[in-house]
CSV table of C-alpha atoms in Angstrom, one decimal:
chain,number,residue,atom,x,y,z
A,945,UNK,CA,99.9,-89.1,-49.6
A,946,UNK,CA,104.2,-88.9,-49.9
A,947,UNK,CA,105.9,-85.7,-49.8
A,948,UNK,CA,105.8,-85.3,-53.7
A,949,UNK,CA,102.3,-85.1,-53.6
A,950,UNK,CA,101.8,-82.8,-50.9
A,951,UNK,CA,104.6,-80.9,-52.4
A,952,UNK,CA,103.1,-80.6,-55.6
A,953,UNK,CA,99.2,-79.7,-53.7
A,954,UNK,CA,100.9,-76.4,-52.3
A,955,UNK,CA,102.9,-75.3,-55.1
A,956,UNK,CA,99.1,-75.5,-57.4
A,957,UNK,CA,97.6,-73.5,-54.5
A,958,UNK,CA,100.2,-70.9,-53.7
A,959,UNK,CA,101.0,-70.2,-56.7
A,960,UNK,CA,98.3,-70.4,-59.5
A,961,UNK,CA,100.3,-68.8,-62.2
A,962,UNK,CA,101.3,-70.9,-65.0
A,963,UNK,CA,103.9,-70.6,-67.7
A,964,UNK,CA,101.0,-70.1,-69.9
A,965,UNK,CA,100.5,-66.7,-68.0
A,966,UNK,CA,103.9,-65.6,-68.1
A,967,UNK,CA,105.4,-64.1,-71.6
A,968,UNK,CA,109.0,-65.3,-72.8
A,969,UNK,CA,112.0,-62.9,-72.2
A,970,UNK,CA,115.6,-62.8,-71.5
A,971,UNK,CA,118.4,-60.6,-70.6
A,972,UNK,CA,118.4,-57.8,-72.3
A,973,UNK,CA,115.0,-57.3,-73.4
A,974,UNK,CA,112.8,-53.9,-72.3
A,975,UNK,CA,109.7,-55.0,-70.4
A,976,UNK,CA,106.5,-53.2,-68.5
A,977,UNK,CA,105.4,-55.2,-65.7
A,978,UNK,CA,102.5,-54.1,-63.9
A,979,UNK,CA,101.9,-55.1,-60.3
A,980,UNK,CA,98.9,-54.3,-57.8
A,981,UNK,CA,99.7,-52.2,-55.1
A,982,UNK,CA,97.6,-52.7,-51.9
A,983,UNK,CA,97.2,-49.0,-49.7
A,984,UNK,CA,95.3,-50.0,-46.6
A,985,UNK,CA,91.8,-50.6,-48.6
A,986,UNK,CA,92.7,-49.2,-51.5
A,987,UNK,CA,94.5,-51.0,-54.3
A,988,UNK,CA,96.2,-49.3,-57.3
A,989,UNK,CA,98.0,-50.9,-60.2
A,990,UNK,CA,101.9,-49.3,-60.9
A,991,UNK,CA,103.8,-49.9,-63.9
A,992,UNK,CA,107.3,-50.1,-64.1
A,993,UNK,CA,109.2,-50.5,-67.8
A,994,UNK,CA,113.1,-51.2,-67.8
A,995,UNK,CA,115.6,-53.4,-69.2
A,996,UNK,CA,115.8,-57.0,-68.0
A,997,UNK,CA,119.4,-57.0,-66.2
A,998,UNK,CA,119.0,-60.8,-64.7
A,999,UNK,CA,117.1,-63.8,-64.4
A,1000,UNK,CA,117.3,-66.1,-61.5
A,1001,UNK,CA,116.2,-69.0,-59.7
A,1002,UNK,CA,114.1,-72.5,-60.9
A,1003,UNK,CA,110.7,-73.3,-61.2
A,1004,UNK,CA,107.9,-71.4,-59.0
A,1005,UNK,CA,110.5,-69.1,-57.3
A,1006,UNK,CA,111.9,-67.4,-60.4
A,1007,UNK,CA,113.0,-64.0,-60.1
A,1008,UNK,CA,114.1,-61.5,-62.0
A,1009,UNK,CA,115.7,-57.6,-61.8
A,1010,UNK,CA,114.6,-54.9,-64.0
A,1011,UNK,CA,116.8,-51.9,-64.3
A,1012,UNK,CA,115.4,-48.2,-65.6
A,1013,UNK,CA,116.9,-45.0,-65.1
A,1014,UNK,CA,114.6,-42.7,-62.9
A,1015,UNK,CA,115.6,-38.7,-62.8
A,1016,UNK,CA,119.0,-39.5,-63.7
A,1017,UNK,CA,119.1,-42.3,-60.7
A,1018,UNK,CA,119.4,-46.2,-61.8
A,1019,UNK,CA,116.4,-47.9,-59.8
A,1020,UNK,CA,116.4,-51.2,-60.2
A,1021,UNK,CA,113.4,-53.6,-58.5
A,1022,UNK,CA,113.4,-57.6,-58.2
A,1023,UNK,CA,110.1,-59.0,-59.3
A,1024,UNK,CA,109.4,-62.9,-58.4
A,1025,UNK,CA,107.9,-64.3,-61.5
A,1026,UNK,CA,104.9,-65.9,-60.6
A,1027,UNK,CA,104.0,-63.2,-58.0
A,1028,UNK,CA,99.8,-62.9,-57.2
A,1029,UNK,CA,101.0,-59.2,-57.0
A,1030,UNK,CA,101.5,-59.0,-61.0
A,1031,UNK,CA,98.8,-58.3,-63.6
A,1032,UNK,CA,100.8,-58.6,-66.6
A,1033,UNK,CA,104.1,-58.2,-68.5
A,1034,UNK,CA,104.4,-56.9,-71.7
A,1035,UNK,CA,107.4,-57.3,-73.7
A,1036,UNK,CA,108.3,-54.1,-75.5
A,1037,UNK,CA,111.4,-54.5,-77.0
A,1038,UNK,CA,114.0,-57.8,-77.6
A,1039,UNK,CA,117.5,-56.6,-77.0
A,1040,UNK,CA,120.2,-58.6,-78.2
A,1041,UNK,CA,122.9,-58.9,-75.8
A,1042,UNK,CA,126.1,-62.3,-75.0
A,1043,UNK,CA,125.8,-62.3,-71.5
A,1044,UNK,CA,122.3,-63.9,-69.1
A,1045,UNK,CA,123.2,-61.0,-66.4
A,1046,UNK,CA,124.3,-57.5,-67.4
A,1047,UNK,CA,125.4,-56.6,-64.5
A,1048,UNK,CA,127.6,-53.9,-67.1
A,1049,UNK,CA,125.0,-51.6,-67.8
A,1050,UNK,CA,125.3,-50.2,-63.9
A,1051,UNK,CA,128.6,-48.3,-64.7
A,1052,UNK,CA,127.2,-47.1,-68.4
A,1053,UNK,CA,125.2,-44.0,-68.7
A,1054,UNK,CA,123.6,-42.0,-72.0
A,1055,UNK,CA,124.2,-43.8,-75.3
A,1056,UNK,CA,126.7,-46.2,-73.8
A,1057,UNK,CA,123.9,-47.3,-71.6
A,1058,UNK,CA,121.6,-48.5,-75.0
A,1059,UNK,CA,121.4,-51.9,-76.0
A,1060,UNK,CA,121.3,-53.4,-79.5
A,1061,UNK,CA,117.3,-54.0,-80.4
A,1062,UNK,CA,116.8,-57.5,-82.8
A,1063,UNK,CA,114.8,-56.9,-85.5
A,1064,UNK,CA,111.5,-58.7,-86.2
A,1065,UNK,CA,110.8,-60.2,-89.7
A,1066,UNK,CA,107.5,-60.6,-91.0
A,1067,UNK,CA,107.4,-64.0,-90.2
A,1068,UNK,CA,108.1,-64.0,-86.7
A,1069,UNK,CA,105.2,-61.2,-86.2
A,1070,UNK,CA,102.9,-64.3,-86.7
């Protein structure tokens, strides 16, 4: 076997996600991710919905920040995309925004803080 191959082997195993499993967003868009949470013996699954602020990385170590505002505190949390950890992501809203990381929205707070939703026409529902 050459390193390619073993290369390839480990990703398959460590990380059996596929882009099949993982929805389509961007920058912008409001998303609900929900991740298992493991308490000693007991696991729980949490949900967390916020606004996409980045997406980084390549391949199988994709990451990407989500940003909500929490009792009037910005929380933001850094997901890895193909993470074991996460049941699901829904996408609840496309936003339409010029930049791939807005970093922005930090500083911006009430009505300043909204961003721009793209609307849907009947043939894109399909």
């Amino acid at each position: 076997m050459n390193k390619d191959a073993i290369i390839k082997l480990v990703n398959e195993q460590m990380w059996p996600k596929t882009d099949a499993d993982v929805p389509s967003f961007k920058a912008g868009d409001t998303i609900t991710v929900s991740y298992k949470i493991v308490e000693g013996n007991k696991e729980r699954i949490q949900s967390f919905r916020g606004v996409v602020i980045q997406i980084k990385g390549s391949g199988k170590t994709k990451m990407f920040t989500i940003r909500k505002i929490s009792g009037g505190v910005g929380v933001e949390r850094i997901f890895p995309l193909y993470s074991p950890h996460i049941e699901k992501i829904e996408v609840n809203k496309v936003g339409v925004v010029r930049r791939a990381r807005i970093y922005y929205l930090r500083d911006l707070t009430g009505k300043k803080a909204r961003i721009k939703e793209k609307r849907i026409t009947r043939t894109e529902k399909k």
